[in-house]
Short mmCIF file of C-alpha atoms and ligand atoms in Angstrom, two decimals:
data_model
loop_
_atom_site.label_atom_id
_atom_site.label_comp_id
_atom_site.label_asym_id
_atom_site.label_seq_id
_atom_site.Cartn_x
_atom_site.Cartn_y
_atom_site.Cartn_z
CA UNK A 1 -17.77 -51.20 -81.01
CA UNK A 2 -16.86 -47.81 -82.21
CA UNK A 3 -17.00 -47.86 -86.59
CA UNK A 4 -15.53 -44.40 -87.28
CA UNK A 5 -12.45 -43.35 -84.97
CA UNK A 6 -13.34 -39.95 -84.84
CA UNK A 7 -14.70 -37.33 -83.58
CA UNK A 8 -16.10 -33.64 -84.59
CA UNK A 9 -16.44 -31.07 -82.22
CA UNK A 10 -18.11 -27.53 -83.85
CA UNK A 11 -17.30 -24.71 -81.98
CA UNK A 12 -19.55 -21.35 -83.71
CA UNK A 13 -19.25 -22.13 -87.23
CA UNK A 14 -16.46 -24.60 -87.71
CA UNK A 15 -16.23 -27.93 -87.43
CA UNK A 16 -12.94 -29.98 -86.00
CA UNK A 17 -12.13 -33.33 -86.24
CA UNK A 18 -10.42 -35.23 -83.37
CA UNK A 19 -9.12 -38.94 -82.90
CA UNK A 20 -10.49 -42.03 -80.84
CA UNK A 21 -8.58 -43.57 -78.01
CA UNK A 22 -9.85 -47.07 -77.84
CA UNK A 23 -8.83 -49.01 -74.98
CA UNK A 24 -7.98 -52.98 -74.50
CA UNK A 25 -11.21 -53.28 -72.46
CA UNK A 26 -13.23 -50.53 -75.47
CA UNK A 27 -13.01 -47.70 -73.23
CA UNK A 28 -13.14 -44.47 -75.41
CA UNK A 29 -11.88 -41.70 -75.35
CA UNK A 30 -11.91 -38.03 -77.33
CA UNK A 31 -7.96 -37.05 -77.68
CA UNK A 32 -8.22 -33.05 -77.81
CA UNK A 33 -4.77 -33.03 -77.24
CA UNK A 34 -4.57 -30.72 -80.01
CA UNK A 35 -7.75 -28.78 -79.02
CA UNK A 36 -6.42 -25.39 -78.07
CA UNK A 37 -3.91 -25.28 -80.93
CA UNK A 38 -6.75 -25.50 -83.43
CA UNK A 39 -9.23 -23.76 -81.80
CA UNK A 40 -7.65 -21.62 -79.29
CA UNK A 41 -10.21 -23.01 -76.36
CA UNK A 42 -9.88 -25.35 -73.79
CA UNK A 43 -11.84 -27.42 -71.90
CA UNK A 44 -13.23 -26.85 -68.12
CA UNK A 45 -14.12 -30.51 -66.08
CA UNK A 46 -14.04 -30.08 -62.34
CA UNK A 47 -13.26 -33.20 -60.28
CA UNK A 48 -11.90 -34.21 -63.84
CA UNK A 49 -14.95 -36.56 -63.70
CA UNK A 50 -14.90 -36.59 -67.57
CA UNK A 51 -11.39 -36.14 -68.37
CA UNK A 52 -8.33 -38.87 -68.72
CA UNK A 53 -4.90 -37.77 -67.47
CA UNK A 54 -3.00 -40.82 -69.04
CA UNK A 55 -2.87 -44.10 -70.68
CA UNK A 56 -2.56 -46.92 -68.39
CA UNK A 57 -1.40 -50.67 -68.43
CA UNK A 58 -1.67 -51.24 -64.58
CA UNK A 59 -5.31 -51.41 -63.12
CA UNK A 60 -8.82 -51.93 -64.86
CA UNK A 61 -11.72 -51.10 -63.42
CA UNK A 62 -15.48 -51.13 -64.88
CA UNK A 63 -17.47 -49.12 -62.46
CA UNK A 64 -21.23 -50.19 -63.83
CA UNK A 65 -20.13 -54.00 -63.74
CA UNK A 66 -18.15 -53.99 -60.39
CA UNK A 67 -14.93 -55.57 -62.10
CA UNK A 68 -11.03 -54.53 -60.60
CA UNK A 69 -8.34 -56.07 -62.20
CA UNK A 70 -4.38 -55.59 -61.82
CA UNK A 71 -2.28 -55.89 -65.20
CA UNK A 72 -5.38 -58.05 -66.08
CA UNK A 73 -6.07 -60.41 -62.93
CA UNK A 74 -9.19 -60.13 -61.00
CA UNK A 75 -9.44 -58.95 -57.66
CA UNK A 76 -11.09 -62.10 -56.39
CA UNK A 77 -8.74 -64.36 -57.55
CA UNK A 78 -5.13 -61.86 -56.34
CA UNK A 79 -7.15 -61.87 -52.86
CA UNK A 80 -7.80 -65.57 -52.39
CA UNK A 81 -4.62 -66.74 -54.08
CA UNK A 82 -1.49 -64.27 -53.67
CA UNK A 83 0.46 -62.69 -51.25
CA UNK A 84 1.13 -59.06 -51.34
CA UNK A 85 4.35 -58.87 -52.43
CA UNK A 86 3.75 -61.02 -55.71
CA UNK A 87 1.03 -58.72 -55.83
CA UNK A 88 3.45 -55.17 -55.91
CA UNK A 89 5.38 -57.13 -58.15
CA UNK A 90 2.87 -57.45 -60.83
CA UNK A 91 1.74 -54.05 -60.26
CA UNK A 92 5.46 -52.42 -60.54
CA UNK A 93 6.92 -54.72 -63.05
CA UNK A 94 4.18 -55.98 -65.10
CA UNK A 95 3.94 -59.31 -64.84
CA UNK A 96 3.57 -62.23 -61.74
CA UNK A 97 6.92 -63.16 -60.44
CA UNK A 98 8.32 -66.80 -60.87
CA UNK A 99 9.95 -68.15 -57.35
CA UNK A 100 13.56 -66.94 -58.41
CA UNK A 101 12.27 -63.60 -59.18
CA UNK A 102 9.99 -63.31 -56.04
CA UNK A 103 12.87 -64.95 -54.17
CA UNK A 104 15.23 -61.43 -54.98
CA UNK A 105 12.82 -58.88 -54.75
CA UNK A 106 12.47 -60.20 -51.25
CA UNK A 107 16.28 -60.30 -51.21
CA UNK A 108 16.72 -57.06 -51.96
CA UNK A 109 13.96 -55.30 -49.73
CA UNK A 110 15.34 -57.32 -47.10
CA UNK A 111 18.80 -55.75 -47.43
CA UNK A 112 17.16 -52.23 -47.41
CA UNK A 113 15.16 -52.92 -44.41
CA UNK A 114 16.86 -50.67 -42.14
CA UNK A 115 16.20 -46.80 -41.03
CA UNK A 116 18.69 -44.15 -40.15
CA UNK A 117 18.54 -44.25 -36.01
CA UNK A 118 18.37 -40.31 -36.91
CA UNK A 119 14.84 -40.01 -38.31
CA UNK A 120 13.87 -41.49 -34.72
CA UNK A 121 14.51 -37.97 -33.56
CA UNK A 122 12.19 -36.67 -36.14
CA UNK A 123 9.70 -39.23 -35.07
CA UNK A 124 10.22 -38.49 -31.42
CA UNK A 125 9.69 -34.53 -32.09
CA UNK A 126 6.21 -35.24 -32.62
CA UNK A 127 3.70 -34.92 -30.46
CA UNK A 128 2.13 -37.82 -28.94
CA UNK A 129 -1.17 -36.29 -29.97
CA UNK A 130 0.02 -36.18 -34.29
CA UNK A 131 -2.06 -37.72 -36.50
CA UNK A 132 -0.15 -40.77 -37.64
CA UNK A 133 -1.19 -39.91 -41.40
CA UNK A 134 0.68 -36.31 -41.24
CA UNK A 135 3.67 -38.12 -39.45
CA UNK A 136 4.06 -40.96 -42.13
CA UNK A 137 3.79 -38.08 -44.97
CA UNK A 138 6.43 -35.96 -42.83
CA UNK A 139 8.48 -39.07 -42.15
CA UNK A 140 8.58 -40.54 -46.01
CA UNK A 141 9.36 -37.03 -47.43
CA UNK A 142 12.73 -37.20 -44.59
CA UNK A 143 13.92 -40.12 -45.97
CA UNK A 144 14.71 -38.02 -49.10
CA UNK A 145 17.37 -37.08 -47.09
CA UNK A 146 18.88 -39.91 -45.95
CA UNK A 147 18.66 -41.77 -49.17
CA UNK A 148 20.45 -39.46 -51.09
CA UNK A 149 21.77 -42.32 -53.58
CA UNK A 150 18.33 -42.72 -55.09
CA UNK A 151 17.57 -39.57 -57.00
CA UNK A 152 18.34 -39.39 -60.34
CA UNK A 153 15.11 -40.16 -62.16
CA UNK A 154 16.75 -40.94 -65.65
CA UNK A 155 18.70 -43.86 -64.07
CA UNK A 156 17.05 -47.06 -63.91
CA UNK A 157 19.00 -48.79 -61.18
CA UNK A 158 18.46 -45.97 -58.89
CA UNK A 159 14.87 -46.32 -59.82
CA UNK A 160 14.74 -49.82 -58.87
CA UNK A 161 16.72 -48.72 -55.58
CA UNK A 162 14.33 -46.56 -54.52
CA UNK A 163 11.63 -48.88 -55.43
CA UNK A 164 13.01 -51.80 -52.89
CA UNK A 165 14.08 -48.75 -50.42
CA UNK A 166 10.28 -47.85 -49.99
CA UNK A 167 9.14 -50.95 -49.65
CA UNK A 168 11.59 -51.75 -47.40
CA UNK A 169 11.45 -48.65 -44.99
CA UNK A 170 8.06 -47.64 -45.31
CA UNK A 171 6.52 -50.76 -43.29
CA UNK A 172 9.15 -49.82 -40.56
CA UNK A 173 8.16 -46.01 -40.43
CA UNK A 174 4.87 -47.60 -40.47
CA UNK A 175 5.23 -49.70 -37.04
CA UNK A 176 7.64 -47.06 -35.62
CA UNK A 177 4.19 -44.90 -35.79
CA UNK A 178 1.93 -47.74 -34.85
CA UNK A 179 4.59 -48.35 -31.62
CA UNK A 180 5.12 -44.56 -30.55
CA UNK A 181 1.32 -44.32 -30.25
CA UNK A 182 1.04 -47.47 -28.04
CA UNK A 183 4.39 -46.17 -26.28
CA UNK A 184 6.49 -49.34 -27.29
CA UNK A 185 10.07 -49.39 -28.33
CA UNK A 186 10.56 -49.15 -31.61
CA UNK A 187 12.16 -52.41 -33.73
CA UNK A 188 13.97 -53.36 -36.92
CA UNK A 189 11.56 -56.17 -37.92
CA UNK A 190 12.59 -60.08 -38.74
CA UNK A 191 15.14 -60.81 -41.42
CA UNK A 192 13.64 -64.41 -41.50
CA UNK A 193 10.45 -63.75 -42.25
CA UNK A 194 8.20 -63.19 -45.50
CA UNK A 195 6.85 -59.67 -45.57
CA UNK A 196 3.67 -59.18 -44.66
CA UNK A 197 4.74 -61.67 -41.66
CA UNK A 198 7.56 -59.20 -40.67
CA UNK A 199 4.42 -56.06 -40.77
CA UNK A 200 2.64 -58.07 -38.62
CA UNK A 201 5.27 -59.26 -35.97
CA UNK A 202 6.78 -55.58 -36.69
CA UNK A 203 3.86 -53.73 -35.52
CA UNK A 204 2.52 -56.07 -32.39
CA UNK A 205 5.57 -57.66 -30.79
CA UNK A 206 6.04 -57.19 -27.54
CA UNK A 207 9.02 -56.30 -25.31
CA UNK A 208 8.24 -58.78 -22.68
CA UNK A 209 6.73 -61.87 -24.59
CA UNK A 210 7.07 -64.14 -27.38
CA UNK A 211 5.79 -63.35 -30.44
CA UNK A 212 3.77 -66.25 -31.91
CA UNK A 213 2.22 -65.36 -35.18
CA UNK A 214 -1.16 -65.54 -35.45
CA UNK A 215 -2.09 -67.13 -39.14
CA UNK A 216 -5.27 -65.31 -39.18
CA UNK A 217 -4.00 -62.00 -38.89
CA UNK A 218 -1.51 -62.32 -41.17
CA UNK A 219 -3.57 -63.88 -44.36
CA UNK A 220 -6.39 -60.79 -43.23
CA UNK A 221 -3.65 -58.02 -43.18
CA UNK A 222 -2.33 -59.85 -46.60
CA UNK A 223 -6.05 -59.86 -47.72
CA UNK A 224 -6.34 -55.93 -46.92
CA UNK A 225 -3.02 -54.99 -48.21
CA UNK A 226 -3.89 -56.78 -51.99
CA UNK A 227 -7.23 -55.00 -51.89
CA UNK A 228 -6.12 -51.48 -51.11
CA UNK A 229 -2.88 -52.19 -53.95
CA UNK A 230 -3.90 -49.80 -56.63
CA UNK A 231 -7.01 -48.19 -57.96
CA UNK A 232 -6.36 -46.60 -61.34
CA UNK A 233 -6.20 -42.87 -61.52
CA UNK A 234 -8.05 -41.82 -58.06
CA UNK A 235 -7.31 -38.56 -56.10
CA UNK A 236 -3.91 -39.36 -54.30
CA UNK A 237 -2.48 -41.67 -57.22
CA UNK A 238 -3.28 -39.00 -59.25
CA UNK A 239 -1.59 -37.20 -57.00
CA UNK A 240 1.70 -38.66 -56.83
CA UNK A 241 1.63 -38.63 -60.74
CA UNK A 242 1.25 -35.15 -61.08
CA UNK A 243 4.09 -34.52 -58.25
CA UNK A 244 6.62 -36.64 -60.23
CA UNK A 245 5.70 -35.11 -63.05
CA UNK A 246 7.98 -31.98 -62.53
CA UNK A 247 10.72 -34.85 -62.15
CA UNK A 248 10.47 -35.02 -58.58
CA UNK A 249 11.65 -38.09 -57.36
CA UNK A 250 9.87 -41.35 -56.15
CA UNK A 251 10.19 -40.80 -52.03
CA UNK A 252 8.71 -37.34 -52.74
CA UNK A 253 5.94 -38.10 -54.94
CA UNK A 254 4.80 -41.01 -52.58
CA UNK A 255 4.80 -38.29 -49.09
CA UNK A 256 2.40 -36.45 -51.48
CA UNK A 257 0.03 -39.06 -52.34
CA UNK A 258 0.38 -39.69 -48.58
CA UNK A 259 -1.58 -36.66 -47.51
CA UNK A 260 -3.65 -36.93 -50.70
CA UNK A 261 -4.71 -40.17 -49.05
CA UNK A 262 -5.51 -38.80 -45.68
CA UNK A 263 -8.69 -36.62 -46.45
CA UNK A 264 -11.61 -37.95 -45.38
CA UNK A 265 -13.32 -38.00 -48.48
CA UNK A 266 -10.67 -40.38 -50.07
CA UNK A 267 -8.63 -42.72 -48.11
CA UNK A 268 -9.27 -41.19 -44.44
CA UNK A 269 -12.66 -42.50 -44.98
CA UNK A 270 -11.82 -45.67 -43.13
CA UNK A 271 -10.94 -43.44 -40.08
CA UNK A 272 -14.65 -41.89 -40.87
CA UNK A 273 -16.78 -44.62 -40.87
CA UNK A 274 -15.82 -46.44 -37.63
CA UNK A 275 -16.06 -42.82 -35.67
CA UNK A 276 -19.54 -43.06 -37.64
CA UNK A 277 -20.79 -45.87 -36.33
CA UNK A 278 -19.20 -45.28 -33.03
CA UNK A 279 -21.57 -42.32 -32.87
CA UNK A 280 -24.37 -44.00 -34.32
CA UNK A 281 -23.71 -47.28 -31.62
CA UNK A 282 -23.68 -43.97 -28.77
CA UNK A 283 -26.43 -42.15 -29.97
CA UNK A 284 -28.59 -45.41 -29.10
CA UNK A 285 -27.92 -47.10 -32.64
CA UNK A 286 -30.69 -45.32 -34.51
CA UNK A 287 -29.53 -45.67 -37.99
CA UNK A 288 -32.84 -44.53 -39.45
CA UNK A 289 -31.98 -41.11 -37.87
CA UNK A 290 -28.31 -41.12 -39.80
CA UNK A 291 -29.53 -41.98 -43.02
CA UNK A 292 -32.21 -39.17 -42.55
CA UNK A 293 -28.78 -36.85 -41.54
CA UNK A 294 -27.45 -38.25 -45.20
CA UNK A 295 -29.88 -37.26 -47.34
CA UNK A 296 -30.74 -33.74 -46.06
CA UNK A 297 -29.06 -31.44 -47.76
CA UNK A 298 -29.07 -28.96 -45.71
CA UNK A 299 -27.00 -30.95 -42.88
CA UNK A 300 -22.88 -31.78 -44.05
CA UNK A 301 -22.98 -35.16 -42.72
CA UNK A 302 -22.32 -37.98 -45.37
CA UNK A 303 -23.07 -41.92 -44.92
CA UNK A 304 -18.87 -42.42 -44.81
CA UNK A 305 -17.90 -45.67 -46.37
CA UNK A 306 -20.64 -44.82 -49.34
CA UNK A 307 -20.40 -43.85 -52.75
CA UNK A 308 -17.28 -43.53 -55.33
CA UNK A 309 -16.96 -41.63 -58.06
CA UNK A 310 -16.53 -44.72 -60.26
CA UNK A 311 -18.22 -47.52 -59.20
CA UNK A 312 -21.87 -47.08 -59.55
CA UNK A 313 -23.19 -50.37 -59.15
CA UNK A 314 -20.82 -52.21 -56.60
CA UNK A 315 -17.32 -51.90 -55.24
CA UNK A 316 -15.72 -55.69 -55.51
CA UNK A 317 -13.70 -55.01 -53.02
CA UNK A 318 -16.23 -54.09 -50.35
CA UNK A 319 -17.67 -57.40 -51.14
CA UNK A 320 -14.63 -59.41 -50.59
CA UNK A 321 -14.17 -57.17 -47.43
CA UNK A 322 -17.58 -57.47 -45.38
CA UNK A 323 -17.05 -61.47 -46.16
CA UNK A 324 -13.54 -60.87 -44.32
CA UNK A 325 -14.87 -58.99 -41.67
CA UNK A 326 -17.29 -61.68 -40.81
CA UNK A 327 -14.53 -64.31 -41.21
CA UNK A 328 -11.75 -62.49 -38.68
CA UNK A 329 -14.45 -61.82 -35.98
CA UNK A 330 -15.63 -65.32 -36.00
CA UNK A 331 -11.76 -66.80 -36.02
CA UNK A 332 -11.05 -64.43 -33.35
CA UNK A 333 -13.73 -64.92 -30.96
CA UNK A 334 -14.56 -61.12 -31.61
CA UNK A 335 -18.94 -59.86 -31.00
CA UNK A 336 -18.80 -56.41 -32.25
CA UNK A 337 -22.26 -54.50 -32.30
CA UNK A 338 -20.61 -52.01 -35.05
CA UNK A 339 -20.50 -54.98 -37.52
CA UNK A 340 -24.21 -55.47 -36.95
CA UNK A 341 -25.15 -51.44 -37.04
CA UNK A 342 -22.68 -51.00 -40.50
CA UNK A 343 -25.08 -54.39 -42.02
CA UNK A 344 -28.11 -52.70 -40.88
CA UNK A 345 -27.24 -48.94 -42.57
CA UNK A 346 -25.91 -51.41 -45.44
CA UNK A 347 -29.47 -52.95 -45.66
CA UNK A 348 -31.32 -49.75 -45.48
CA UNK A 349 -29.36 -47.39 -47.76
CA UNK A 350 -29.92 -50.67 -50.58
CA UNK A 351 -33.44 -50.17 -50.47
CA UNK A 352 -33.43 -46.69 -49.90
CA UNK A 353 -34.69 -44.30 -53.50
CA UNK A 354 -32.18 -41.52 -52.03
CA UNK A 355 -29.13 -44.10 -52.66
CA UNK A 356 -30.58 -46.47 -55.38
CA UNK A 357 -30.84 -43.13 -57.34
CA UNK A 358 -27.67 -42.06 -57.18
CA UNK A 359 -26.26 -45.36 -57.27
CA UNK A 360 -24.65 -44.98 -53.91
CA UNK A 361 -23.23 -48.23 -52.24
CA UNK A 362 -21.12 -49.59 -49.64
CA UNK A 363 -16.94 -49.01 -50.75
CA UNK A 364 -13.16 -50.60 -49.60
CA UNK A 365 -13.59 -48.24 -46.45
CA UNK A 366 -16.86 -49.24 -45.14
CA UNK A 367 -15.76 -52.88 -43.76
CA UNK A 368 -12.34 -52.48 -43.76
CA UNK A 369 -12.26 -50.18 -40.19
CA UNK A 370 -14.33 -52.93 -38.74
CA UNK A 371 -11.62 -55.12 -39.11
CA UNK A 372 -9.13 -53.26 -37.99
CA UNK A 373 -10.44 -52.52 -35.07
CA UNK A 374 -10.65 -56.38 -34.31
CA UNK A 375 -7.03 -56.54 -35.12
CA UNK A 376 -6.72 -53.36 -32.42
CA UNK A 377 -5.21 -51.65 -34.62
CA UNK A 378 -5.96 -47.52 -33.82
CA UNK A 379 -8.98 -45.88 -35.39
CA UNK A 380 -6.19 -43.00 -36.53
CA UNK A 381 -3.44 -46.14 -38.07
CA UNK A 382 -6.57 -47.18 -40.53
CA UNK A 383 -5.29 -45.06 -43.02
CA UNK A 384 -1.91 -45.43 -42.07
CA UNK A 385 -2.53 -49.09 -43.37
CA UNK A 386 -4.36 -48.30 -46.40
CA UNK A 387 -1.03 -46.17 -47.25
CA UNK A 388 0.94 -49.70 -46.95
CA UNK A 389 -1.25 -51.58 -49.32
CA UNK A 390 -1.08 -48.56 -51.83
CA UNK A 391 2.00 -48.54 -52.04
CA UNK A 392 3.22 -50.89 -55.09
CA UNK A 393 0.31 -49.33 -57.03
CA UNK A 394 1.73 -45.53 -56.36
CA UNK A 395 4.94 -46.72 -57.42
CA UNK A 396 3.48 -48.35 -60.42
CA UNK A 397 2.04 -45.54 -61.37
CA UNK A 398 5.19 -43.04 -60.67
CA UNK A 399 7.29 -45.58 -63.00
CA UNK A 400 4.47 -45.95 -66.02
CA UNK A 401 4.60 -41.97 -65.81
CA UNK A 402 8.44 -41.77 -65.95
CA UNK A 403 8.15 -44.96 -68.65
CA UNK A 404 5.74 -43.27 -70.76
CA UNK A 405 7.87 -40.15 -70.69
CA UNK A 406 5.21 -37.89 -69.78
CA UNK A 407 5.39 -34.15 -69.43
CA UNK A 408 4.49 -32.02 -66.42
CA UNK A 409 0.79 -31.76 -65.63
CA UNK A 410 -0.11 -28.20 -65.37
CA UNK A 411 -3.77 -27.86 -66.18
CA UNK A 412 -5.06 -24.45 -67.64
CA UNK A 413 -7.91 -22.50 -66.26
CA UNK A 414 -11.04 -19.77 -66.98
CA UNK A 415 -9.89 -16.72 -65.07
CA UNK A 416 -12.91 -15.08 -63.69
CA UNK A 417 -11.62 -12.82 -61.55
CA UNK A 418 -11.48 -8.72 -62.17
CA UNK A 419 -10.06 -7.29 -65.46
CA UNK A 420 -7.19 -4.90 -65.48
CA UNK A 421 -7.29 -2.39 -63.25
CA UNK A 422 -4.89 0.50 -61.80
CA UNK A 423 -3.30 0.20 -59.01
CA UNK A 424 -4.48 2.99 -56.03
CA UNK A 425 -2.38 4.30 -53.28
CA UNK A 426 -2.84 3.28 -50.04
CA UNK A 427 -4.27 6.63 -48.86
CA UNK A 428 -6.65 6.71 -51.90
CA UNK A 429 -8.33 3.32 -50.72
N1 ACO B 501 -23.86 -39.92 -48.39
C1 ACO B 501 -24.91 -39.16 -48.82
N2 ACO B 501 -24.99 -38.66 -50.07
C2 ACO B 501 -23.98 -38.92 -50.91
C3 ACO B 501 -22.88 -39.69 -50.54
C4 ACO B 501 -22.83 -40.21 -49.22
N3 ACO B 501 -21.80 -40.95 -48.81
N4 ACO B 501 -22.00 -39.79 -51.58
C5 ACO B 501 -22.57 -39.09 -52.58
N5 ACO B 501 -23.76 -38.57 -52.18
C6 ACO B 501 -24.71 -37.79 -53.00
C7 ACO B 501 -24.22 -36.37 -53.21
O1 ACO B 501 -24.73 -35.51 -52.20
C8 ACO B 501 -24.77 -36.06 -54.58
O2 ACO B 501 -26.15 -35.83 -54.42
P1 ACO B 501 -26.91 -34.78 -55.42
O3 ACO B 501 -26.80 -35.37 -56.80
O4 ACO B 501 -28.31 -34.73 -54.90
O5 ACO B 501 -26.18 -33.47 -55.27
C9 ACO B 501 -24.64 -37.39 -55.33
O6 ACO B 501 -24.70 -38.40 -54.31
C10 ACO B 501 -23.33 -37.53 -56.12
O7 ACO B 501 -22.24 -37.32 -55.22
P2 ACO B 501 -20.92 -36.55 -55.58
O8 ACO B 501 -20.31 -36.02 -54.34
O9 ACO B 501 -21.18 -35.60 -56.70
O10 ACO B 501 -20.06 -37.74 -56.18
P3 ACO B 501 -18.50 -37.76 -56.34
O11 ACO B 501 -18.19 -38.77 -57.37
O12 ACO B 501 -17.97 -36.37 -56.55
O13 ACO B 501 -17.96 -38.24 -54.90
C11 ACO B 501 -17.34 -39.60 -53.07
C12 ACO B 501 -17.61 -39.54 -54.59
C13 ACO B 501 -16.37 -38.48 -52.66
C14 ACO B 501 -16.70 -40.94 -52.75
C15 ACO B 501 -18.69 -39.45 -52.32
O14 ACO B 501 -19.54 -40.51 -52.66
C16 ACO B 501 -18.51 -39.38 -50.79
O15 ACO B 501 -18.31 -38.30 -50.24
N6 ACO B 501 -18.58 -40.56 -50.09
C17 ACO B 501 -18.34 -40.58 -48.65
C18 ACO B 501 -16.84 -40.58 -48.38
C19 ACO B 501 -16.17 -41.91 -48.73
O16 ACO B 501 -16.67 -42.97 -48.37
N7 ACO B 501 -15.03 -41.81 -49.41
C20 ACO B 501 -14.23 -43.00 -49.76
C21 ACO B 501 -14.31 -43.27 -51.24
S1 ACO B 501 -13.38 -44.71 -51.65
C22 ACO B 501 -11.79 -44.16 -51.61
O17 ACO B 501 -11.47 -43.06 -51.99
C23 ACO B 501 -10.77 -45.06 -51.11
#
């Protein structure tokens, strides 16, 4: 507990005095807000490991004691107990829907669930070859265009429109991706069906055969989707924070955080870790000789599916995902000797000084590919999916930032480049 709610910062000779944030959970935080005013210097914090970009109602996370909570409720309990859209629900509007409420939100997503035949010429321009990660981005930031109804950012129903628009659209774009890839024809979805039932049947129906559902690969892809729904202020939330920050609208914003998303040291790291352990499984399944790879420092590679720049003790969500993965193989009859290499690099980098140290451990992509890949669902569509589940939280977070009313990020910087010199001719250089 924090007595005195400030504190001094003494730059040369003189001392300034600056307020406490306190938290609901007793985070803390220095407000220098009015830093450079008094004193005329800033503050430098690559990576922004130190530094706070907002205030934030939506998603809790303690990163020494492993705890995730949306608007409050744990990640255990969301995983085992809700479906996903109750879950972007509570993350967009604050609180857990009752049946009516769930009931019209449904409604209304429903009623947006349809995509201008024309952006399947955008979709078709692509090569077969794209990665589906650039096409969603490319794809999202079209439907600007044909949603022009939904811009103005100081009007709250066209925020809300927007809001059911994406969800609506986005799992369609999603499976039109998923389909050109596999060469299917592309569909509309089910009208009937709940949402995450409509993804599924969306993305593997096929033209010449009934589509049963399979229960198990819904409540997994429901699972995934509630896990991957927010994560505070990480690199592509962030992100699409920052873009709608210079009032650029919602659609925008999210095609941002989309390619945010895709590098492999953020979301793309799903796509990582199974070409990993594909390589380790090829190589002859040596995983003593890929953890020595990690740790030299003189060699790039990186254990993928390892680390985070938050959690330094576990990732909750890892946890609940290597149970998963042993749960979907099992239902679906599925032996795969990548679940038993990413265990055994799991096992070794736990007892290992290099990783203890520097509190290194397994995160949401190190399982999560494995499953996939049961569901055969593309090594390049992993992230694809992660974009789905993120979702509701990136819209969250767009609407707290337009809520809160807050103004454009433009961080400052210490030039270090040449001082003022004259310009030479071109026949004098
Ligand atoms: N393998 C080997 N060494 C690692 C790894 C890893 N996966 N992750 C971190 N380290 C080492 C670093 O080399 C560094 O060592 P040093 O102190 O001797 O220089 C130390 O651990 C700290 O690492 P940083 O890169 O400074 O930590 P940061 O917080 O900046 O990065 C990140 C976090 C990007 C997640 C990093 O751990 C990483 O690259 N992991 C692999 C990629 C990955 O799995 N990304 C997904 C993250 S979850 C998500 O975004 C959805």
């Amino acid at each position: 507990m924090i007595m005195n709610d400030k504190a001094n910062i003494k730059v040369g000779n003189e001392n300034y005095e600056f307020e406490l944030i306190i938290g609901s959970e007793d985070e803390v935080a220095i407000d220098i807000s009015s830093l450079r005013t008094k004193t005329n210097i800033i503050t430098i914090d690559p990576g922004f490991k130190n530094t706070g970009a907002c205030k934030s109602a939506i998603t809790f996370l303690d990163g020494e004691k492993g705890i995730l909570r949306y608007r409050g409720y744990s990640i255990e309990e969301l995983a085992e107990k809700a479906n996903f859209l109750e879950v972007a629900y509570l993350l967009i509007f604050g609180d857990l829907p009752n049946q009516k409420k769930l009931d019209k939100f449904l409604y209304d997503i429903k009623e947006n669930s349809i995509v201008d035949e024309d952006l399947k010429k955008i979709l078709e321009s692509f090569p077969k070859s794209a990665h589906p990660m650039g096409v969603l981005s490319s794809l999202t930031s079209a439907l600007v265009s044909f949603n022009p109804s939904v811009l103005d950012i100081e009007s709250k129903k066209e925020i809300y429109d927007a809001i059911v628009k994406l969800l609506a659209k986005l799992p369609i774009i999603v499976s039109w991706v998923y389909r050109k890839g596999k060469g299917l024809p592309l569909d509309y979805g089910d009208y009937s069906l709940g949402y995450v039932e409509n993804i599924t049947k969306m993305m593997f129906n096929r033209p010449n055969k009934e589509y049963i559902q399979n229960d198990t690969i819904v409540s997994t892809i429901n699972k995934l989707l509630i896990l991957h729904a927010d994560h505070e202020q990480n690199c592509s939330t962030s992100t699409v924070r920052i873009v709608g920050s210079s009032h650029a609208g919602l659609f925008a914003s999210i095609s941002a955080g989309i390619s945010a998303l895709w590098g492999r040291l953020h979301g793309g790291a799903n796509q990582a870790v199974i070409e990993m352990l594909e390589a380790i499984e090829k190589d002859g399944g040596d995983t003593k000789k890929f953890m020595a790879k990690a740790k030299d420092k003189t060699d790039p590679f990186r254990l993928m599916g390892f680390g985070h720049r938050v959690y330094k003790n576990f990732d909750p969500r890892a946890k609940i995902i290597k149970v998963a993965a042993d749960e979907v193989l099992k239902e679906l009859g599925i032996s795969d000797p990548i679940l038993e290499i990413a265990k055994g690099l799991e096992k070794e980098a736990l007892a290992d000084s290099y990783f203890v140290d520097r509190k290194l451990y397994p995160n949401v992509d190190f399982y999560s590919g494995i499953i996939y890949k049961a569901l055969e669902i593309p090594n390049q569509m992993f992230t694809v999916m992660f974009a789905l589940g993120r979702l509701p939280g990136w819209i969250s977070q767009w609407k707290e930032m337009r809520e809160n009313k807050e103004p454009i990020s433009r961080p400052r910087q210490i030039y270090v480049g040449e001082r003022h010199r004259a310009f030479l001719d071109l026949d004098l250089r």
